[in-house]
mmCIF file of C-alpha atoms in Angstrom:
data_model
loop_
_atom_site.group_PDB
_atom_site.id
_atom_site.type_symbol
_atom_site.label_atom_id
_atom_site.label_comp_id
_atom_site.label_asym_id
_atom_site.label_seq_id
_atom_site.Cartn_x
_atom_site.Cartn_y
_atom_site.Cartn_z
ATOM 1 C CA MET A 831 18.755 -24.224 -27.999
ATOM 2 C CA ASN A 832 17.458 -25.977 -24.959
ATOM 3 C CA THR A 833 13.820 -25.008 -24.308
ATOM 4 C CA ARG A 834 13.916 -25.351 -20.719
ATOM 5 C CA PHE A 835 16.286 -22.319 -20.643
ATOM 6 C CA LEU A 836 13.822 -20.462 -22.704
ATOM 7 C CA SER A 837 11.149 -21.355 -20.017
ATOM 8 C CA THR A 838 13.410 -20.082 -17.563
ATOM 9 C CA LEU A 839 13.787 -16.875 -19.365
ATOM 10 C CA CYS A 840 10.199 -16.768 -19.273
ATOM 11 C CA ALA A 841 9.800 -17.229 -15.336
ATOM 12 C CA VAL A 842 12.098 -14.344 -14.905
ATOM 13 C CA ALA A 843 10.087 -12.049 -16.961
ATOM 14 C CA ASP A 844 7.263 -13.285 -15.086
ATOM 15 C CA THR A 845 8.299 -12.765 -11.380
ATOM 16 C CA GLY A 846 11.072 -9.793 -12.001
ATOM 17 C CA SER A 847 13.865 -11.584 -10.138
ATOM 18 C CA LEU A 848 16.033 -15.100 -10.298
ATOM 19 C CA ALA A 849 14.679 -15.934 -6.990
ATOM 20 C CA GLY A 850 11.020 -15.573 -7.985
ATOM 21 C CA ALA A 851 11.861 -17.651 -10.934
ATOM 22 C CA ALA A 852 14.024 -20.217 -9.034
ATOM 23 C CA ARG A 853 10.382 -20.425 -6.830
ATOM 24 C CA ALA A 854 8.255 -21.000 -9.616
ATOM 25 C CA ILE A 855 9.973 -23.596 -11.319
ATOM 26 C CA GLY A 856 11.664 -25.213 -8.513
ATOM 27 C CA LEU A 857 15.229 -24.671 -9.227
ATOM 28 C CA SER A 858 18.098 -22.913 -7.318
ATOM 29 C CA SER A 859 18.411 -18.915 -8.176
ATOM 30 C CA ALA A 860 22.256 -20.173 -9.253
ATOM 31 C CA ALA A 861 20.975 -22.882 -11.588
ATOM 32 C CA VAL A 862 18.418 -20.349 -13.105
ATOM 33 C CA ALA A 863 21.316 -17.569 -13.524
ATOM 34 C CA GLU A 864 23.537 -20.458 -15.243
ATOM 35 C CA GLN A 865 20.887 -21.020 -17.564
ATOM 36 C CA ILE A 866 19.874 -17.384 -18.591
ATOM 37 C CA GLN A 867 23.736 -16.991 -19.174
ATOM 38 C CA ALA A 868 23.820 -20.310 -21.054
ATOM 39 C CA LEU A 869 20.993 -18.853 -23.245
ATOM 40 C CA GLU A 870 22.983 -15.610 -23.476
ATOM 41 C CA ARG A 871 26.167 -17.357 -25.127
ATOM 42 C CA GLY A 872 24.079 -19.162 -27.084
ATOM 43 C CA LEU A 873 22.186 -16.074 -28.549
ATOM 44 C CA GLY A 874 25.347 -13.861 -28.266
ATOM 45 C CA VAL A 875 23.440 -11.067 -26.690
ATOM 46 C CA ARG A 876 22.583 -9.885 -23.060
ATOM 47 C CA LEU A 877 19.381 -10.502 -22.151
ATOM 48 C CA VAL A 878 19.132 -9.279 -18.783
ATOM 49 C CA THR A 879 20.276 -6.595 -16.516
ATOM 50 C CA ARG A 880 20.532 -6.775 -12.884
ATOM 51 C CA LEU A 881 19.943 -3.795 -9.911
ATOM 52 C CA GLY A 882 20.115 -5.457 -6.570
ATOM 53 C CA ARG A 883 17.593 -8.317 -6.387
ATOM 54 C CA ALA A 884 15.833 -7.093 -9.076
ATOM 55 C CA VAL A 885 16.194 -8.263 -13.026
ATOM 56 C CA THR A 886 15.276 -6.291 -15.844
ATOM 57 C CA LEU A 887 14.890 -7.811 -19.402
ATOM 58 C CA THR A 888 16.738 -6.059 -22.169
ATOM 59 C CA ASP A 889 15.073 -4.878 -25.533
ATOM 60 C CA GLU A 890 16.593 -8.156 -26.969
ATOM 61 C CA GLY A 891 15.468 -10.009 -23.757
ATOM 62 C CA ARG A 892 12.195 -8.571 -24.304
ATOM 63 C CA ALA A 893 11.968 -9.590 -27.957
ATOM 64 C CA VAL A 894 13.116 -13.242 -26.954
ATOM 65 C CA VAL A 895 10.770 -14.027 -24.460
ATOM 66 C CA GLY A 896 7.906 -12.809 -27.117
ATOM 67 C CA ALA A 897 9.059 -15.204 -29.449
ATOM 68 C CA GLY A 898 9.987 -17.825 -26.621
ATOM 69 C CA ARG A 899 6.639 -18.168 -25.389
ATOM 70 C CA GLU A 900 5.310 -18.906 -29.043
ATOM 71 C CA ILE A 901 7.909 -21.640 -29.298
ATOM 72 C CA LEU A 902 7.247 -23.185 -26.031
ATOM 73 C CA ARG A 903 3.063 -23.134 -26.978
ATOM 74 C CA ARG A 904 4.270 -24.792 -30.011
ATOM 75 C CA VAL A 905 6.531 -27.417 -28.454
ATOM 76 C CA ALA A 906 3.523 -28.522 -26.146
ATOM 77 C CA ASP A 907 1.227 -28.430 -29.174
ATOM 78 C CA LEU A 908 3.839 -30.533 -30.811
ATOM 79 C CA THR A 909 3.458 -33.183 -27.893
ATOM 80 C CA GLN A 910 -0.065 -32.988 -27.672
ATOM 81 C CA VAL A 911 -0.299 -34.083 -31.602
ATOM 82 C CA ALA A 912 2.378 -36.870 -30.921
ATOM 83 C CA GLN A 913 -0.042 -38.251 -28.038
ATOM 84 C CA LEU A 914 -3.449 -38.136 -30.079
ATOM 85 C CA GLY A 915 -5.884 -40.729 -29.112
ATOM 86 C CA ARG A 916 -5.373 -40.296 -25.563
ATOM 87 C CA LEU A 917 -6.135 -37.173 -23.763
ATOM 88 C CA SER A 918 -3.189 -36.073 -21.669
ATOM 89 C CA GLY A 919 -1.146 -33.123 -21.088
ATOM 90 C CA THR A 920 -1.242 -29.903 -19.385
ATOM 91 C CA LEU A 921 -4.226 -27.102 -19.854
ATOM 92 C CA ARG A 922 -3.773 -23.919 -18.611
ATOM 93 C CA ILE A 923 -7.188 -22.164 -17.784
ATOM 94 C CA GLY A 924 -7.962 -18.440 -16.893
ATOM 95 C CA SER A 925 -11.109 -17.990 -15.176
ATOM 96 C CA VAL A 926 -12.911 -14.625 -13.964
ATOM 97 C CA SER A 927 -13.780 -14.757 -10.165
ATOM 98 C CA THR A 928 -17.444 -15.412 -10.745
ATOM 99 C CA ALA A 929 -17.097 -18.596 -12.761
ATOM 100 C CA LEU A 930 -14.579 -19.682 -9.896
ATOM 101 C CA MET A 931 -17.109 -19.994 -7.571
ATOM 102 C CA SER A 932 -19.829 -21.604 -9.732
ATOM 103 C CA VAL A 933 -18.445 -23.159 -13.088
ATOM 104 C CA VAL A 934 -15.383 -24.480 -12.331
ATOM 105 C CA PRO A 935 -15.684 -26.409 -8.972
ATOM 106 C CA PRO A 936 -18.233 -29.254 -10.623
ATOM 107 C CA THR A 937 -15.946 -29.184 -13.595
ATOM 108 C CA LEU A 938 -12.840 -29.803 -12.005
ATOM 109 C CA ARG A 939 -14.326 -32.744 -10.208
ATOM 110 C CA TYR A 940 -15.501 -34.065 -13.465
ATOM 111 C CA MET A 941 -12.233 -33.691 -15.156
ATOM 112 C CA ALA A 942 -10.456 -35.610 -12.172
ATOM 113 C CA GLU A 943 -12.958 -38.441 -12.510
ATOM 114 C CA HIS A 944 -13.020 -38.714 -16.334
ATOM 115 C CA HIS A 945 -9.554 -37.602 -17.507
ATOM 116 C CA PRO A 946 -7.069 -37.774 -14.723
ATOM 117 C CA GLU A 947 -4.055 -37.547 -17.155
ATOM 118 C CA ILE A 948 -5.129 -33.896 -18.022
ATOM 119 C CA ALA A 949 -3.500 -31.931 -15.371
ATOM 120 C CA LEU A 950 -5.549 -28.530 -15.212
ATOM 121 C CA LYS A 951 -3.639 -25.267 -14.070
ATOM 122 C CA ILE A 952 -6.187 -22.297 -12.936
ATOM 123 C CA VAL A 953 -5.281 -18.982 -13.187
ATOM 124 C CA PRO A 954 -7.546 -16.300 -11.881
ATOM 125 C CA GLY A 955 -7.976 -12.813 -13.138
ATOM 126 C CA THR A 956 -10.295 -10.119 -14.799
ATOM 127 C CA SER A 957 -11.604 -10.376 -18.171
ATOM 128 C CA SER A 958 -9.044 -8.056 -19.953
ATOM 129 C CA GLN A 959 -6.260 -9.537 -17.688
ATOM 130 C CA LEU A 960 -7.372 -13.124 -19.091
ATOM 131 C CA LEU A 961 -7.501 -11.704 -22.625
ATOM 132 C CA SER A 962 -3.560 -10.345 -22.539
ATOM 133 C CA MET A 963 -2.607 -13.986 -21.031
ATOM 134 C CA LEU A 964 -4.370 -15.730 -23.648
ATOM 135 C CA GLU A 965 -3.049 -13.229 -26.665
ATOM 136 C CA ASN A 966 0.751 -13.749 -25.236
ATOM 137 C CA GLY A 967 0.350 -17.474 -24.888
ATOM 138 C CA ALA A 968 0.335 -17.746 -20.964
ATOM 139 C CA ILE A 969 -2.835 -19.779 -20.795
ATOM 140 C CA ASP A 970 -4.692 -21.765 -23.150
ATOM 141 C CA CYS A 971 -8.228 -20.937 -22.901
ATOM 142 C CA ALA A 972 -10.160 -18.415 -20.408
ATOM 143 C CA ILE A 973 -13.940 -19.145 -18.563
ATOM 144 C CA THR A 974 -14.572 -15.023 -18.852
ATOM 145 C CA VAL A 975 -17.111 -12.754 -20.323
ATOM 146 C CA ARG A 976 -17.560 -12.548 -24.036
ATOM 147 C CA PRO A 977 -15.433 -9.639 -25.814
ATOM 148 C CA ALA A 978 -17.639 -6.530 -26.825
ATOM 149 C CA PHE A 979 -15.114 -6.321 -29.804
ATOM 150 C CA GLU A 980 -14.945 -9.198 -32.631
ATOM 151 C CA ILE A 981 -12.804 -12.215 -31.596
ATOM 152 C CA ALA A 982 -9.833 -12.417 -33.939
ATOM 153 C CA LYS A 983 -9.423 -15.381 -36.016
ATOM 154 C CA GLU A 984 -6.843 -17.427 -34.373
ATOM 155 C CA PHE A 985 -9.143 -17.696 -31.303
ATOM 156 C CA GLY A 986 -12.527 -19.532 -30.938
ATOM 157 C CA TRP A 987 -15.435 -19.235 -28.413
ATOM 158 C CA HIS A 988 -17.901 -21.216 -26.895
ATOM 159 C CA LEU A 989 -20.584 -20.140 -24.849
ATOM 160 C CA ILE A 990 -21.352 -21.584 -21.535
ATOM 161 C CA ARG A 991 -24.594 -19.761 -20.359
ATOM 162 C CA GLU A 992 -26.148 -16.390 -20.319
ATOM 163 C CA GLU A 993 -26.467 -14.616 -16.716
ATOM 164 C CA PRO A 994 -29.415 -12.210 -17.015
ATOM 165 C CA LEU A 995 -28.576 -8.522 -14.989
ATOM 166 C CA THR A 996 -30.340 -8.911 -11.552
ATOM 167 C CA LEU A 997 -31.170 -6.412 -8.840
ATOM 168 C CA VAL A 998 -29.774 -7.038 -5.659
ATOM 169 C CA TYR A 999 -30.775 -5.464 -2.594
ATOM 170 C CA PRO A 1000 -31.255 -5.932 1.129
ATOM 171 C CA ALA A 1001 -33.399 -8.800 2.357
ATOM 172 C CA GLU A 1002 -35.628 -6.429 4.383
ATOM 173 C CA PHE A 1003 -36.261 -3.926 1.705
ATOM 174 C CA SER A 1004 -39.450 -3.226 -0.242
ATOM 175 C CA PHE A 1005 -40.350 -1.747 -3.331
ATOM 176 C CA GLY A 1006 -42.571 -1.463 -6.180
ATOM 177 C CA ARG A 1007 -40.820 -1.122 -9.212
ATOM 178 C CA ILE A 1008 -36.853 -1.799 -10.269
ATOM 179 C CA GLU A 1009 -36.470 1.787 -11.366
ATOM 180 C CA GLU A 1010 -38.028 3.138 -8.632
ATOM 181 C CA CYS A 1011 -35.661 1.236 -6.059
ATOM 182 C CA LEU A 1012 -32.419 2.485 -7.947
ATOM 183 C CA SER A 1013 -33.825 5.871 -8.242
ATOM 184 C CA SER A 1014 -34.055 5.766 -4.479
ATOM 185 C CA SER A 1015 -31.191 4.024 -3.020
ATOM 186 C CA SER A 1016 -27.689 4.432 -3.086
ATOM 187 C CA ILE A 1017 -25.889 1.725 -5.830
ATOM 188 C CA ILE A 1018 -22.916 -0.281 -5.339
ATOM 189 C CA SER A 1019 -21.174 -0.642 -8.695
ATOM 190 C CA MET A 1020 -19.242 -3.039 -10.567
ATOM 191 C CA TYR A 1021 -16.222 -1.026 -11.996
ATOM 192 C CA ARG A 1022 -17.514 0.822 -14.976
ATOM 193 C CA ASN A 1023 -14.648 -0.157 -17.512
ATOM 194 C CA SER A 1024 -15.494 -3.986 -16.907
ATOM 195 C CA PRO A 1025 -17.599 -5.750 -19.299
ATOM 196 C CA THR A 1026 -20.098 -6.081 -16.240
ATOM 197 C CA GLY A 1027 -20.132 -2.922 -15.480
ATOM 198 C CA ARG A 1028 -20.676 -1.567 -19.117
ATOM 199 C CA ILE A 1029 -23.544 -3.775 -18.989
ATOM 200 C CA ALA A 1030 -25.210 -2.082 -15.780
ATOM 201 C CA GLU A 1031 -24.464 1.307 -16.819
ATOM 202 C CA ARG A 1032 -26.410 0.700 -20.336
ATOM 203 C CA PHE A 1033 -29.230 -0.280 -18.114
ATOM 204 C CA LEU A 1034 -29.249 2.695 -16.229
ATOM 205 C CA GLN A 1035 -28.899 5.233 -18.976
ATOM 206 C CA ASP A 1036 -31.550 3.458 -21.708
ATOM 207 C CA LYS A 1037 -33.674 3.666 -18.426
ATOM 208 C CA LYS A 1038 -32.828 7.151 -17.715
ATOM 209 C CA ILE A 1039 -32.084 6.387 -14.097
ATOM 210 C CA ILE A 1040 -30.148 8.712 -12.105
ATOM 211 C CA ALA A 1041 -28.374 7.118 -9.594
ATOM 212 C CA LYS A 1042 -26.557 8.045 -6.123
ATOM 213 C CA GLU A 1043 -23.393 5.986 -6.530
ATOM 214 C CA LEU A 1044 -22.190 4.957 -3.217
ATOM 215 C CA PHE A 1045 -19.040 2.715 -4.098
ATOM 216 C CA GLU A 1046 -17.481 1.607 -7.257
ATOM 217 C CA ILE A 1047 -15.968 -2.092 -6.836
ATOM 218 C CA GLU A 1048 -14.782 -4.728 -9.215
ATOM 219 C CA ALA A 1049 -15.428 -7.548 -6.926
ATOM 220 C CA ALA A 1050 -18.990 -8.996 -6.784
ATOM 221 C CA GLU A 1051 -18.588 -11.116 -4.013
ATOM 222 C CA VAL A 1052 -17.610 -7.922 -1.707
ATOM 223 C CA ILE A 1053 -20.464 -6.270 -3.295
ATOM 224 C CA LEU A 1054 -22.775 -8.929 -2.131
ATOM 225 C CA VAL A 1055 -21.480 -8.832 1.457
ATOM 226 C CA LEU A 1056 -21.910 -4.799 1.570
ATOM 227 C CA VAL A 1057 -25.646 -5.515 0.221
ATOM 228 C CA SER A 1058 -26.019 -7.670 3.081
ATOM 229 C CA GLN A 1059 -24.850 -5.066 5.268
ATOM 230 C CA GLY A 1060 -27.822 -2.672 4.099
ATOM 231 C CA LEU A 1061 -25.468 -0.345 2.631
ATOM 232 C CA GLY A 1062 -27.054 -0.008 -0.981
ATOM 233 C CA VAL A 1063 -28.301 -2.024 -3.708
ATOM 234 C CA SER A 1064 -26.438 -3.185 -6.992
ATOM 235 C CA LEU A 1065 -26.977 -4.549 -10.521
ATOM 236 C CA LEU A 1066 -24.965 -7.828 -10.968
ATOM 237 C CA PRO A 1067 -25.306 -10.797 -13.655
ATOM 238 C CA ASP A 1068 -26.773 -13.643 -11.904
ATOM 239 C CA TYR A 1069 -23.651 -15.859 -12.055
ATOM 240 C CA GLY A 1070 -25.443 -18.674 -9.316
ATOM 241 C CA PHE A 1071 -25.156 -16.868 -6.148
ATOM 242 C CA GLU A 1072 -27.557 -17.143 -3.075
ATOM 243 C CA SER A 1073 -30.336 -15.214 -2.731
ATOM 244 C CA SER A 1074 -31.727 -15.811 0.428
ATOM 245 C CA ARG A 1075 -33.220 -14.330 4.237
ATOM 246 C CA GLU A 1076 -30.323 -16.171 5.878
ATOM 247 C CA ARG A 1077 -27.799 -14.380 3.726
ATOM 248 C CA ARG A 1078 -29.866 -11.236 4.006
ATOM 249 C CA ILE A 1079 -30.118 -10.194 0.266
ATOM 250 C CA ARG A 1080 -32.699 -11.039 -2.482
ATOM 251 C CA LYS A 1081 -32.501 -10.583 -6.237
ATOM 252 C CA VAL A 1082 -34.791 -9.805 -8.892
ATOM 253 C CA ALA A 1083 -33.953 -10.183 -12.631
ATOM 254 C CA VAL A 1084 -34.527 -6.780 -14.865
ATOM 255 C CA GLY A 1085 -36.426 -8.682 -17.491
ATOM 256 C CA ASP A 1086 -35.019 -7.988 -20.685
ATOM 257 C CA ARG A 1087 -32.320 -10.651 -22.151
ATOM 258 C CA ALA A 1088 -30.537 -7.372 -23.602
ATOM 259 C CA TYR A 1089 -28.653 -6.838 -20.898
ATOM 260 C CA SER A 1090 -27.699 -10.314 -19.869
ATOM 261 C CA ARG A 1091 -23.834 -11.242 -19.711
ATOM 262 C CA GLN A 1092 -22.511 -13.865 -21.946
ATOM 263 C CA VAL A 1093 -19.846 -16.024 -20.280
ATOM 264 C CA GLY A 1094 -17.777 -19.063 -22.176
ATOM 265 C CA ILE A 1095 -14.590 -20.209 -23.068
ATOM 266 C CA LEU A 1096 -12.452 -17.963 -25.068
ATOM 267 C CA TYR A 1097 -9.620 -20.224 -26.278
ATOM 268 C CA ARG A 1098 -6.483 -20.419 -29.134
ATOM 269 C CA ARG A 1099 -7.174 -22.732 -31.714
ATOM 270 C CA GLY A 1100 -4.350 -25.146 -32.034
ATOM 271 C CA ALA A 1101 -3.632 -28.854 -31.337
ATOM 272 C CA ARG A 1102 -4.788 -28.563 -27.651
ATOM 273 C CA ILE A 1103 -7.964 -27.894 -28.785
ATOM 274 C CA SER A 1104 -8.757 -31.591 -27.790
ATOM 275 C CA LEU A 1105 -8.169 -30.825 -24.438
ATOM 276 C CA ILE A 1106 -10.107 -27.844 -24.668
ATOM 277 C CA ASP A 1107 -13.038 -29.964 -26.258
ATOM 278 C CA ALA A 1108 -12.618 -32.190 -23.365
ATOM 279 C CA PHE A 1109 -12.933 -29.175 -20.578
ATOM 280 C CA HIS A 1110 -16.049 -27.592 -22.460
ATOM 281 C CA ALA A 1111 -17.648 -30.936 -22.688
ATOM 282 C CA ALA A 1112 -17.349 -31.489 -18.670
ATOM 283 C CA ILE A 1113 -19.164 -27.718 -18.153
ATOM 284 C CA GLU A 1114 -21.761 -29.049 -20.644
ATOM 285 C CA ASN A 1115 -22.035 -32.476 -18.493
ATOM 286 C CA ASP A 1116 -22.404 -30.834 -15.338
ATOM 287 C CA SER A 1117 -24.795 -28.237 -16.733
ATOM 288 C CA VAL A 1118 -27.343 -30.914 -17.620
ATOM 289 C CA SER A 1119 -26.565 -33.241 -14.773
#
């Protein structure tokens, strides 16, 4: 079986069309269709159904894609094993948005300078999206918030940093205690079902603060803009965003590490661990430089 055909089928599954898969992997739509047909002949089953331009996987197709992703991952790992002694290959890295704006840029610069033969593919997403991608083999590791549940044995975790929970408020605000500010102001919240949203919600509950919620948004940078416009205050982890009178926001830590957010690298164990270790070392190098 040609593993390139498996890769093409996975691209069809990801994009939902032959044209989308063709754009993703750099082939023509006709070539994609031919590879899918060749795979169907080889396996003796129908893998996709077509309705107009849309392509849907059959039950057999979904089963093949699930197993195929694992096969492709193992082939990539085998290539890495064959090249032990020199770091090269592709590392697919997922990242939450706050890390994309803080941790990722200097780390990519370090990797480009010290490991130019490692190709890095950065995939943005929420913590839950990245976990799903990691589980199905779409990425090799993720810079994400530590899951609230026990991490499965096939995965590992490297802590990068702890981000203290902070009160973010408009620069012109003046107040005494943090609890007073939260009780008397409109709050712009992170999405409650997100790890960050749950931390902020736990703080409010523990302090018995009845908050007046104005908006619920899963985008920290958008929240910072709204706070700077004087629409309200927020509870956010300090991921390194600038606080200044010019930006029209201020921040103050709530002062309790129990409400800190742990950010790190969640990764799948395997032969590509050497690339992940190099990426982790690049993050550590930047944090102390």
